[in-house]
Coordinates of C-alpha atoms in Angstrom, one line a residue:
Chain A
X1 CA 106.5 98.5 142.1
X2 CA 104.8 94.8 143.5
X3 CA 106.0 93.8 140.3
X4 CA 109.6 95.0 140.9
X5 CA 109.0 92.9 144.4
X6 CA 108.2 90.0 142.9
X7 CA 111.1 90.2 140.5
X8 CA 113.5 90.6 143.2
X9 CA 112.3 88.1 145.9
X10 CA 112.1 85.4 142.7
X11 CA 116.1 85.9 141.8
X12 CA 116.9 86.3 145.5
X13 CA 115.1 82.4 146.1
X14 CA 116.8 81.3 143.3
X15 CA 120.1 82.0 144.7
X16 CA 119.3 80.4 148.0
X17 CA 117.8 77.2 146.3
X18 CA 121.2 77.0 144.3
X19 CA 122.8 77.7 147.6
X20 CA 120.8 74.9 149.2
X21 CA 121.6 72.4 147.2
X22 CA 124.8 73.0 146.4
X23 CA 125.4 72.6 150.5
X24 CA 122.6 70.0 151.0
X25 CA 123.7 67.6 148.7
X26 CA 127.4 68.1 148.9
X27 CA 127.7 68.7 145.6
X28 CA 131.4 69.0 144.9
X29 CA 132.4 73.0 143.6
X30 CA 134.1 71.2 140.7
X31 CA 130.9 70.8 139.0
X32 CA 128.8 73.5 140.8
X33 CA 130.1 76.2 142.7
X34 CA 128.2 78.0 145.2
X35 CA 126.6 81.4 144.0
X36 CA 128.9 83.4 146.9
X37 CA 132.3 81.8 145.6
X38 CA 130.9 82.9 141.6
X39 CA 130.6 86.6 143.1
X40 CA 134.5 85.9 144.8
X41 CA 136.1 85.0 141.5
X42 CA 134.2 87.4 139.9
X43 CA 135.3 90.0 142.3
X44 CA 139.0 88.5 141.7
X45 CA 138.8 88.7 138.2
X46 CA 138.3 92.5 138.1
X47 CA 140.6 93.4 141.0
X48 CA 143.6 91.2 139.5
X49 CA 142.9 93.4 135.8
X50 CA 143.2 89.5 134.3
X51 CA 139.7 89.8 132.7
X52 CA 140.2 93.5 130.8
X53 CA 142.6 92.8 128.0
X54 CA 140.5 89.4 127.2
X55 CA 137.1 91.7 127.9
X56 CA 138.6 94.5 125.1
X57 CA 139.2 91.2 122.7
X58 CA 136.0 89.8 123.0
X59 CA 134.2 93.5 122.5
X60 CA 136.5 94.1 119.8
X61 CA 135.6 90.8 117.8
X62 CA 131.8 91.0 118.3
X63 CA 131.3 94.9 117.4
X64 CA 133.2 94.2 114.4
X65 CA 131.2 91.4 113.5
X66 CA 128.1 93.3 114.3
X67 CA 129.3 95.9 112.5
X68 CA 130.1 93.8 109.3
X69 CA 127.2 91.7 109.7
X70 CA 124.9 95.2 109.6
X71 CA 126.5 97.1 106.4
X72 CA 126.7 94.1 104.3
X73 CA 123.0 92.3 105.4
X74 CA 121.2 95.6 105.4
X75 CA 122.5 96.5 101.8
X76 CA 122.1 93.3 100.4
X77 CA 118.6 92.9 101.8
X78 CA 117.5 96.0 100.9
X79 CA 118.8 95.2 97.2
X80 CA 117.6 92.2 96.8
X81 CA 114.2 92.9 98.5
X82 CA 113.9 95.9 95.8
X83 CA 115.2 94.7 92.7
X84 CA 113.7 91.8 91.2
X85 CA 116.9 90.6 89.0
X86 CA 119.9 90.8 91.7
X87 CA 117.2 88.8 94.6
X88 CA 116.8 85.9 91.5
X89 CA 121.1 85.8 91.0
X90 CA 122.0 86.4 94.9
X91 CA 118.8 84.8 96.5
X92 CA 120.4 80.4 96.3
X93 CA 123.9 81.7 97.7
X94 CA 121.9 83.9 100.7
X95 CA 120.1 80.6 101.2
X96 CA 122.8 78.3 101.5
X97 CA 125.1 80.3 103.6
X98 CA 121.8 80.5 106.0
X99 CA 121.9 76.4 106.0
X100 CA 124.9 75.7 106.4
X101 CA 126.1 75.0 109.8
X102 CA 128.2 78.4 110.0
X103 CA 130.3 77.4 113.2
X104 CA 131.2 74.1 111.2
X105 CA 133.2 76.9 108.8
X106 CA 135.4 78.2 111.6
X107 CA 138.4 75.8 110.6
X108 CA 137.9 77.5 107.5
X109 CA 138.6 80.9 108.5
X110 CA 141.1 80.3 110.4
X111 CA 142.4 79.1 107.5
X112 CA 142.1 81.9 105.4
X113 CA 142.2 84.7 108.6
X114 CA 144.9 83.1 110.6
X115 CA 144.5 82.7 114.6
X116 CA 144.3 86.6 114.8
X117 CA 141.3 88.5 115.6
X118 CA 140.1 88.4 112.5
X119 CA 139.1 85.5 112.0
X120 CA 137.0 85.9 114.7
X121 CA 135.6 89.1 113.6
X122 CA 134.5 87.1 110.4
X123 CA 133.0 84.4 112.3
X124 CA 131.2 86.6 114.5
X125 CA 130.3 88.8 111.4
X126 CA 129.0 85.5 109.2
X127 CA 126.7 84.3 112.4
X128 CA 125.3 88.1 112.8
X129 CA 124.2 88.5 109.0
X130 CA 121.1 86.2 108.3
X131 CA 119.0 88.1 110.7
X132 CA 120.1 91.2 109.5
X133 CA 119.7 90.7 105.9
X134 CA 116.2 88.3 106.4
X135 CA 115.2 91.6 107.9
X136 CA 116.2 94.4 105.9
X137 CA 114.7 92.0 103.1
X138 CA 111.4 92.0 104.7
X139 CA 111.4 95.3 105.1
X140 CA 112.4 96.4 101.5
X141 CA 109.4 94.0 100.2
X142 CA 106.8 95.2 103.0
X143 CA 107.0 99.4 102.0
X144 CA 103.3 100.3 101.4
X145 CA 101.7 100.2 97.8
X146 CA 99.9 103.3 98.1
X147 CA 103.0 105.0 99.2
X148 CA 105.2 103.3 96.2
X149 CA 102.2 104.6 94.0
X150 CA 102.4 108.3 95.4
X151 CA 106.5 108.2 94.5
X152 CA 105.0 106.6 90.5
X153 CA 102.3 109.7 90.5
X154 CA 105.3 112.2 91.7
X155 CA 107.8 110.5 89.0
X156 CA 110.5 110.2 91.8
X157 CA 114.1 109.0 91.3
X158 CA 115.1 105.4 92.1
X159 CA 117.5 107.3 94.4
X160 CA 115.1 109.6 96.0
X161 CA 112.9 106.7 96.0
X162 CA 115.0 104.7 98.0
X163 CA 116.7 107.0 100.5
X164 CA 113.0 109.3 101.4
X165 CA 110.6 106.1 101.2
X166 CA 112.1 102.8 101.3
X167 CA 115.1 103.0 103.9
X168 CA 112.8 104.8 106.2
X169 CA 109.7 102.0 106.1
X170 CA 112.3 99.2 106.5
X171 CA 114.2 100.9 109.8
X172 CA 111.9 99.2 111.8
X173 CA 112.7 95.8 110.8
X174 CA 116.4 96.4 110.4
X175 CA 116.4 97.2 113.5
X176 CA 114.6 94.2 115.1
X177 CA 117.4 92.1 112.7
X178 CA 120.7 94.0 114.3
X179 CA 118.8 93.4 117.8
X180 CA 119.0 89.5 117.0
X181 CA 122.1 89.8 115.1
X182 CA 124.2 91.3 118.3
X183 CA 123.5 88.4 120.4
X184 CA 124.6 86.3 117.5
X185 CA 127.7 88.2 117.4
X186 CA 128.8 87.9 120.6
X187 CA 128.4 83.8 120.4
X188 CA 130.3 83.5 117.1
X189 CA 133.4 85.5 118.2
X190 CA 133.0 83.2 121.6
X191 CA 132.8 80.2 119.5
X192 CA 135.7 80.9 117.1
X193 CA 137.5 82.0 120.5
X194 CA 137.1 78.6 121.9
X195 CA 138.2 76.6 118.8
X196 CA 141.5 78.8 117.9
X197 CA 141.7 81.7 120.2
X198 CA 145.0 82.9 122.3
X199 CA 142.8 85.6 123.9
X200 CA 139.2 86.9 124.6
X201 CA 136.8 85.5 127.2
X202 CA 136.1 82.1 125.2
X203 CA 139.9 81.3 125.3
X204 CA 139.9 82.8 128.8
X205 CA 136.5 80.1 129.7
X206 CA 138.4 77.6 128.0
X207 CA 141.8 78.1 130.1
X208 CA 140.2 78.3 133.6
X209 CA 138.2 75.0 132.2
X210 CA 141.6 72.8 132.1
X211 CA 142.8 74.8 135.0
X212 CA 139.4 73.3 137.1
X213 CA 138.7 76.7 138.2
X214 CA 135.3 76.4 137.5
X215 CA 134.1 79.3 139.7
X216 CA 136.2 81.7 137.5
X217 CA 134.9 80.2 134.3
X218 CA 131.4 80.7 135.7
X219 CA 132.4 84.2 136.5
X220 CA 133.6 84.3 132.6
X221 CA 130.6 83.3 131.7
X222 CA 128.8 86.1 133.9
X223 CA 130.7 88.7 132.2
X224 CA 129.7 87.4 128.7
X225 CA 126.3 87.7 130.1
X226 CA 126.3 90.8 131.2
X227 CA 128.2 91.9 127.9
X228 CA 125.4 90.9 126.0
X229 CA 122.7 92.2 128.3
X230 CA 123.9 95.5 127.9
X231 CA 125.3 95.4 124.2
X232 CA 121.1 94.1 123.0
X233 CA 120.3 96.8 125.4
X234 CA 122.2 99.3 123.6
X235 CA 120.9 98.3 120.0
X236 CA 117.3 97.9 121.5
X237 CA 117.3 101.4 122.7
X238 CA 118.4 102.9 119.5
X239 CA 114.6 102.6 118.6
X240 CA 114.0 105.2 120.6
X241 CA 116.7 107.7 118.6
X242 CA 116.2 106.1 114.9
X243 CA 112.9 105.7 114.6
X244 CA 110.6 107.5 117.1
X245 CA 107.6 107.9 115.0
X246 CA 107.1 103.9 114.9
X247 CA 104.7 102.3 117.4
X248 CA 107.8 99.9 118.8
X249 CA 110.2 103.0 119.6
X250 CA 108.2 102.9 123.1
X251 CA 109.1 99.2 124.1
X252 CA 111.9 96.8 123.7
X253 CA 111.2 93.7 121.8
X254 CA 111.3 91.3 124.4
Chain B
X1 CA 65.0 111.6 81.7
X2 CA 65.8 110.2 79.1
X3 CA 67.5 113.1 77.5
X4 CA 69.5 113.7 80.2
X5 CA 72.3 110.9 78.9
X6 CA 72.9 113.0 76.2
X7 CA 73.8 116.1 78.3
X8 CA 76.3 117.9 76.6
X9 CA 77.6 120.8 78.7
X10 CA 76.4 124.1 77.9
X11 CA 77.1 125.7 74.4
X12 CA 79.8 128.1 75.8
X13 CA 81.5 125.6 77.7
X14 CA 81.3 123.3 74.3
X15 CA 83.0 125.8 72.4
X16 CA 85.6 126.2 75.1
X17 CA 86.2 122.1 75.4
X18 CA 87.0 122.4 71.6
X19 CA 89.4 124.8 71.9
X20 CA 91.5 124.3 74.9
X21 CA 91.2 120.6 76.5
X22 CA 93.6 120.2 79.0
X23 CA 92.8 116.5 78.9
X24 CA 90.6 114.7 75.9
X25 CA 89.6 110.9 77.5
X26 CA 88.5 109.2 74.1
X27 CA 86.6 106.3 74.5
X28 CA 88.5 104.8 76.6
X29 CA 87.8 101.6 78.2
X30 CA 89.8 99.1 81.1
X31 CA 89.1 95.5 81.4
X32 CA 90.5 93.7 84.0
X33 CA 91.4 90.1 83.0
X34 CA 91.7 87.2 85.6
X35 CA 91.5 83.4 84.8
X36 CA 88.1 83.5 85.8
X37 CA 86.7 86.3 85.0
X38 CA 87.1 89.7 82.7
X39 CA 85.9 92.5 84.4
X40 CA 85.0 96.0 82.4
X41 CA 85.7 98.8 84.9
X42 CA 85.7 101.4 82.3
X43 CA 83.4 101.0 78.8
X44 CA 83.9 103.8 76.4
X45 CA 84.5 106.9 78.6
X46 CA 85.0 110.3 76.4
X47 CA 85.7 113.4 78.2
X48 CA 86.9 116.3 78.3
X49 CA 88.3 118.6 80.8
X50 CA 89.2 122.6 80.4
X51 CA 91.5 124.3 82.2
X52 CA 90.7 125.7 85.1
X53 CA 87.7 123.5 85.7
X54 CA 86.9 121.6 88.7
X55 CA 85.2 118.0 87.7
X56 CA 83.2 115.6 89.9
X57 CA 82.6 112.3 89.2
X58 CA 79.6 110.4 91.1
X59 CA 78.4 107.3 91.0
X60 CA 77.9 103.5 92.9
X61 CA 81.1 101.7 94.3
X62 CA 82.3 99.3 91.2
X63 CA 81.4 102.0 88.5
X64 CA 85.2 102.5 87.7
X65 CA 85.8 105.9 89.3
X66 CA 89.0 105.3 90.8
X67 CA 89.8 103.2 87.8
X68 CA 89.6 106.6 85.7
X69 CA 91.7 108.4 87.7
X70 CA 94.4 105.7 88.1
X71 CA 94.4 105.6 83.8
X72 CA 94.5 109.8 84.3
X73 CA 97.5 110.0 86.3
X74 CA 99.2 107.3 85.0
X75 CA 99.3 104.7 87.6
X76 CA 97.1 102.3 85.0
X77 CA 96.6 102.3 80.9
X78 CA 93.9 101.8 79.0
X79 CA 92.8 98.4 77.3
X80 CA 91.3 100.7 74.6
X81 CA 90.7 104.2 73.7
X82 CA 93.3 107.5 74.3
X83 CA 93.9 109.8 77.0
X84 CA 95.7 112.9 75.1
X85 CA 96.9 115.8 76.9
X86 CA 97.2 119.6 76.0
X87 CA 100.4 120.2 73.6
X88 CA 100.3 115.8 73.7
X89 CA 102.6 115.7 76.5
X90 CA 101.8 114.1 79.4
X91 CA 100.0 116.0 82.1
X92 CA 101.4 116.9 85.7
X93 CA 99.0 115.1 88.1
X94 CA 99.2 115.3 92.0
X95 CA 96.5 113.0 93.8
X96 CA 95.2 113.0 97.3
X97 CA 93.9 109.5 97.8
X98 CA 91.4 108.1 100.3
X99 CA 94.0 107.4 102.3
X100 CA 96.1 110.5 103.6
X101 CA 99.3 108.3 102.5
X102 CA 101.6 110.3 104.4
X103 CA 104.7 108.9 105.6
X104 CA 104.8 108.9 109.3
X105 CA 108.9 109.9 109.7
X106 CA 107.9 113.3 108.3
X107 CA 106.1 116.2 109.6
X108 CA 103.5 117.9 108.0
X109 CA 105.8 120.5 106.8
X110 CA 108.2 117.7 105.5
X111 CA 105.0 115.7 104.0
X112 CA 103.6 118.8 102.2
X113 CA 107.0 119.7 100.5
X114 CA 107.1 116.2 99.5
X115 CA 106.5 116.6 96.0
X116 CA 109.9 118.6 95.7
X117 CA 111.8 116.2 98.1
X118 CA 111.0 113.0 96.2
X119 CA 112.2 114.8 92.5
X120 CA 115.4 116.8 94.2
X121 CA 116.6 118.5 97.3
X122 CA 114.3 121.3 98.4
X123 CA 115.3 124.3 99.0
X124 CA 114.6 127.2 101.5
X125 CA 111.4 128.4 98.9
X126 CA 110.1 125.0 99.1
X127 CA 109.8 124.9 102.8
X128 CA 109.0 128.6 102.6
X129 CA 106.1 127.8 100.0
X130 CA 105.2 124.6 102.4
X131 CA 104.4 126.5 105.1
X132 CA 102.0 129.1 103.3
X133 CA 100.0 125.8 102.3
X134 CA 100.4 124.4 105.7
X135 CA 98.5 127.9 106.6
X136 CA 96.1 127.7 103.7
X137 CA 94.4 124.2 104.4
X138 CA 94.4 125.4 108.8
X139 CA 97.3 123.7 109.5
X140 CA 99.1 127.0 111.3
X141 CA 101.1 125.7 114.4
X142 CA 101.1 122.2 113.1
X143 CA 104.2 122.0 110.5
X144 CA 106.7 120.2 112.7
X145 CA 104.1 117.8 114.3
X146 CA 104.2 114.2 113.5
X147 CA 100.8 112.6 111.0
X148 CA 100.6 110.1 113.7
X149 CA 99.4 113.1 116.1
X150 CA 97.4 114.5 114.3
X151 CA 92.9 113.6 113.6
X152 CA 91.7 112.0 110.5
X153 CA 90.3 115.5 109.0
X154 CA 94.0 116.9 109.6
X155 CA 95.8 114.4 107.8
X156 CA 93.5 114.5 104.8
X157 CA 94.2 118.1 104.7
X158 CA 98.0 117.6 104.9
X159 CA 97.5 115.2 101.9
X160 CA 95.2 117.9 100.0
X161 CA 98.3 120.6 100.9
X162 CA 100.8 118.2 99.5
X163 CA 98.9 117.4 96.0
X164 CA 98.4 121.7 95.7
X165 CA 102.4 122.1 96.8
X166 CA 103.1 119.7 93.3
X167 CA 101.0 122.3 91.2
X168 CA 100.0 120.1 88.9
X169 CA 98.1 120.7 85.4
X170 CA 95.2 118.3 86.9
X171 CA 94.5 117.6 91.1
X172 CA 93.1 114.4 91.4
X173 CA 91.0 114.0 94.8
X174 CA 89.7 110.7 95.0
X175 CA 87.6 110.6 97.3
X176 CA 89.7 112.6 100.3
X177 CA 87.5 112.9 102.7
X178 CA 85.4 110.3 102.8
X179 CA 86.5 108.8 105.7
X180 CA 85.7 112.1 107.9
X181 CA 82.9 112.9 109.7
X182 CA 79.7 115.0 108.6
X183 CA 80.6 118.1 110.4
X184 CA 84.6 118.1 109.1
X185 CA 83.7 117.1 105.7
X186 CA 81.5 120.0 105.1
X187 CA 84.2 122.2 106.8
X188 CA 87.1 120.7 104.4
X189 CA 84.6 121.0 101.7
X190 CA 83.8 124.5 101.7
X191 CA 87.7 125.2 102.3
X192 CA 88.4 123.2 99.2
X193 CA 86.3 125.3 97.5
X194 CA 88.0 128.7 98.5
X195 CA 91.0 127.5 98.1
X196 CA 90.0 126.2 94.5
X197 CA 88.0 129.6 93.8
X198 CA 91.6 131.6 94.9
X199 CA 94.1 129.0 92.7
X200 CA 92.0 128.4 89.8
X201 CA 93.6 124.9 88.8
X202 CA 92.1 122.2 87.2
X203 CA 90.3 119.6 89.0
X204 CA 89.1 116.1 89.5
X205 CA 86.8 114.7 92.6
X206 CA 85.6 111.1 92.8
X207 CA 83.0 111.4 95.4
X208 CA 80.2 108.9 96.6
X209 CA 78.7 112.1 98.0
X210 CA 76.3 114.2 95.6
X211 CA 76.0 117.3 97.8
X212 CA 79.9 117.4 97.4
X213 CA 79.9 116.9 94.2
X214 CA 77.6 119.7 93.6
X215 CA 79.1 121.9 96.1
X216 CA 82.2 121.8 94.3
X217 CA 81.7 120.9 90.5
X218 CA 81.4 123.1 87.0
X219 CA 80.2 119.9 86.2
X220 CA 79.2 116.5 87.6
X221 CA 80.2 113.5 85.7
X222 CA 77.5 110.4 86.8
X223 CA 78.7 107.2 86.2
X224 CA 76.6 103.9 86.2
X225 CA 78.7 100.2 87.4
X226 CA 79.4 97.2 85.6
X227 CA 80.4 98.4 83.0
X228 CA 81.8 101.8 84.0
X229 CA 79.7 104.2 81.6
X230 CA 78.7 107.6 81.8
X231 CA 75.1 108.2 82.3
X232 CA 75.2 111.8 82.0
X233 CA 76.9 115.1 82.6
X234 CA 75.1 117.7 85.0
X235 CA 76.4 121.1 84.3
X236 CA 76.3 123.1 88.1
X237 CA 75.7 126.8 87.0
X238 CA 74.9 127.5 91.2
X239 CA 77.1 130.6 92.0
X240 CA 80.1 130.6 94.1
X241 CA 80.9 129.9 97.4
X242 CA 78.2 127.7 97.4
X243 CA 78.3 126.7 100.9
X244 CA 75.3 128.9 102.1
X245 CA 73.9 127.2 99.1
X246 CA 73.4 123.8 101.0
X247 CA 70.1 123.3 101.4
X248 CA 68.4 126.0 99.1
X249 CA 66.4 125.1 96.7
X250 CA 68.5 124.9 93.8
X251 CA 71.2 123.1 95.4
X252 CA 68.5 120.5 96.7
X253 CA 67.1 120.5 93.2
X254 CA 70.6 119.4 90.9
X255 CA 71.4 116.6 93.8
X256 CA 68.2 115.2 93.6
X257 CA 67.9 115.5 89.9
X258 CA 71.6 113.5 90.0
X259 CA 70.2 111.2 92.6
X260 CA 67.9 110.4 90.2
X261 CA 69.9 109.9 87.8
X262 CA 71.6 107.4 89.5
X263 CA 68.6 105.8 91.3
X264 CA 67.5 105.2 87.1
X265 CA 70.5 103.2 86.7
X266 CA 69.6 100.9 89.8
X267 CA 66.3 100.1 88.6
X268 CA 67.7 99.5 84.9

């Protein structure tokens, strides 16, 4: 509860000292609008029904990157973190796609996607993976010896094995990857909005940018957090429902 | 003493080992090879255990205990020496480590029929079966609970319910309860025992503790460390249930005579 207080009375300030020096200084609402005029546009947005078909794009994009990003890190992770051979042949090309500058690749997938959403589903997708896959990869490699030993003693299936023991051990840290990887999601299909898109709310930030209304592309930007507030809460909180024998199913990451 | 490190188990027994050994261990020996070093955990161990039996093994940390049932069931092989098997096929061997080694998404229920879930699906018998075994080792009331809520002396009897649910040819306890308290132990022990008297399967117990050892064994097996040897084999002819043996006379007399024994090897 005094915590709660002291939250509150902290964001509260920080809106008047914004307030206060936006008015103070004269600082001009090209550069930074005051909060009150952010809340306006924001209001505006909604009421005019401007910000839902770019909202649905953008939510679109990133889920299906997310979604993407999950199947294809998890499996490969758990692959490679289990079977010696395929982590030798795979393990240089997971490295380099994790090096390389991924948002220097969007020309690139436009290329090959076209301006469409997919494209931006890939790009979203490719950002989303490493943390997914580094994860699942740990998690393969970190199931308990004596546990391994009891499925050698029982003469259990590679199958069995891997579907009673090893995909439940690593759920803890796939989940802590797709908790990273949804945030990562939601910045590549902004990104590959901004470079090449005709709709979403990176094309719609870039817009109200030439247009100078920069309270609206703060209240853009808003919405994109708020998006992603509730989209890492969403993931976060499926601790609770996947895995709620592990210590962490009780508290959120962060 | 002396003679004692010759002990060959009674002459009836003998003649029984000859003909029936569910498991013949023939001088076998491990050593451990590092840069450094070569360790001999194990130094010409020959043994032989009838069906039916239940076999304890005593002796210091380091004497290669666990090492012998890790080459038993299979998790390890021998540098030298053979481990045959009844009809030379391998033996079915269920072990309930030191550590409960239950996996904390499961309940009990889903622990115990583990066995069966890790080969193929289980069926309704399985669970049916898991839940008389869940009764068995006290466990009543507890099937759907996670390990995670449950004490130290439940878990290790989850993990003793889930080697009997495998009914294997040879049980393997190494050392189950040893992280337990006096007061459980003795409890667990004497349970073990009743449930080993109603069963009748063949079993194993590494054990630091000599009062388990004899509480439980046909036979104690005392081992000596560095190398891993046996020193001797104390046959236990105490009648059953011994638990209102503990502290008698005869009880006191075999653990002191294997303290002895092993007390020999520290002044050797």
């Amino acid at each position: 509860m005094r915590k709660t207080l002291i939250q509150v009375t902290a964001v509260v300030a920080f809106f008047a000292l914004w307030k206060l020096y936006v008015t103070g200084f004269n600082v001009s609402s090209l550069v930074l609008p005051p909060p009150e005029a952010i809340a306006v546009a924001l209001v505006e947005l909604f009421a005019s029904g401007e910000i839902w078909f770019h909202l649905y794009t953008t939510l679109i994009e990133c889920l299906g990157g997310f979604v993407i990003a999950c199947v294809v890190g998890m499996t490969l992770g758990l692959l490679l973190g289990r079977i010696e051979i395929l982590d030798t042949i795979f393990k240089p090309f997971v490295i380099a796609l994790q090096v390389t500058p991924k948002v220097a690749l969007i020309p690139l997938f436009i290329l090959w996607f076209g301006f469409g959403i997919e494209s931006k589903i890939i790009v979203s997708a490719v950002l989303a993976f490493f943390p997914v896959f580094a994860n699942s990869y740990l998690g393969a490699r970190s199931v308990d010896r004596g546990l391994l030993e009891l499925f050698d003693v029982g003469k259990s299936g590679h199958l069995r094995r891997f579907r009673i023991l090893v995909f439940p051990s690593a759920m803890p840290y796939i989940l802590t990857g797709m908790e990273m990887a949804i945030v990562l999601s939601i910045i590549g299909a902004v990104v590959a909005e901004f470079v090449a898109g005709s709709r979403g709310l990176g094309y719609l930030a870039t817009i109200k940018l030439q247009e100078l209304e920069v309270d609206t592309l703060f209240a853009v930007v808003v919405v994109l957090a708020l998006i992603g507030f509730l989209l890492y809460f969403l993931v976060g909180s499926l601790r609770r429902f996947v895995i709620p024998w592990h210590e962490s199913a009780s508290r959120a990451t962060i | 003493m002396a003679e004692l490190r010759m002990v060959a188990p009674p002459d009836g027994a003998a003649a029984a080992e000859r003909a029936d050994p569910l498991v013949h261990i023939e001088g076998v020996g491990r050593i451990f090879r590092s840069k450094k070093a070569e360790v001999h955990a194990l130094d010409d161990i020959t043994l032989a255990i009838r069906r039916g039996e239940f076999v304890a093994v005593v002796g210091p940390s380091g004497c290669g205990k666990s090492t012998l049932l890790r080459l038993l069931c299979g998790l390890d092989q021998p540098t030298s020496g053979s481990i045959r098997w009844e009809h030379d096929r391998p033996g079915h061997c269920a072990v309930a480590f030191q550590e409960h080694r239950l996996l904390a998404w499961r309940s009990v229920l889903e622990n115990i029929i583990l066995p069966k879930a890790m080969r193929a699906a289980p069926a309704a018998a399985d669970y049916e079966r898991g839940r008389g075994l869940a009764k068995l080792v006290g466990l009543k009331g507890f099937e759907d609970t996670r390990p995670s809520a449950l004490s130290g002396g439940m878990k290790q009897r989850t993990a003793v319910a889930r080697a009997l649910f495998a009914e294997p040819d040879l049980l393997l306890l190494d050392e189950p309860f040893g992280a337990l308290d006096a007061i459980t132990r003795e409890k667990i022990t004497a349970d073990t025992e009743t449930i080993w008297l109603n069963g009748q399967f063949t079993a194993l117990l590494i054990t630091h503790s000599i009062a388990e050892a004899v509480h439980l064994a046909d036979r104690v097996v005392v081992m000596s460390p560095r190398p891993g040897r046996i020193t001797g084999i104390v046959p236990v002819d105490l009648p059953r249930p011994r638990g209102r043996l503990i502290g008698e006379p005869p009880f006191v007399e075999l653990v002191n005579r294997i303290r002895g024994m092993l007390q020999e090897d520290d002044d050797a």
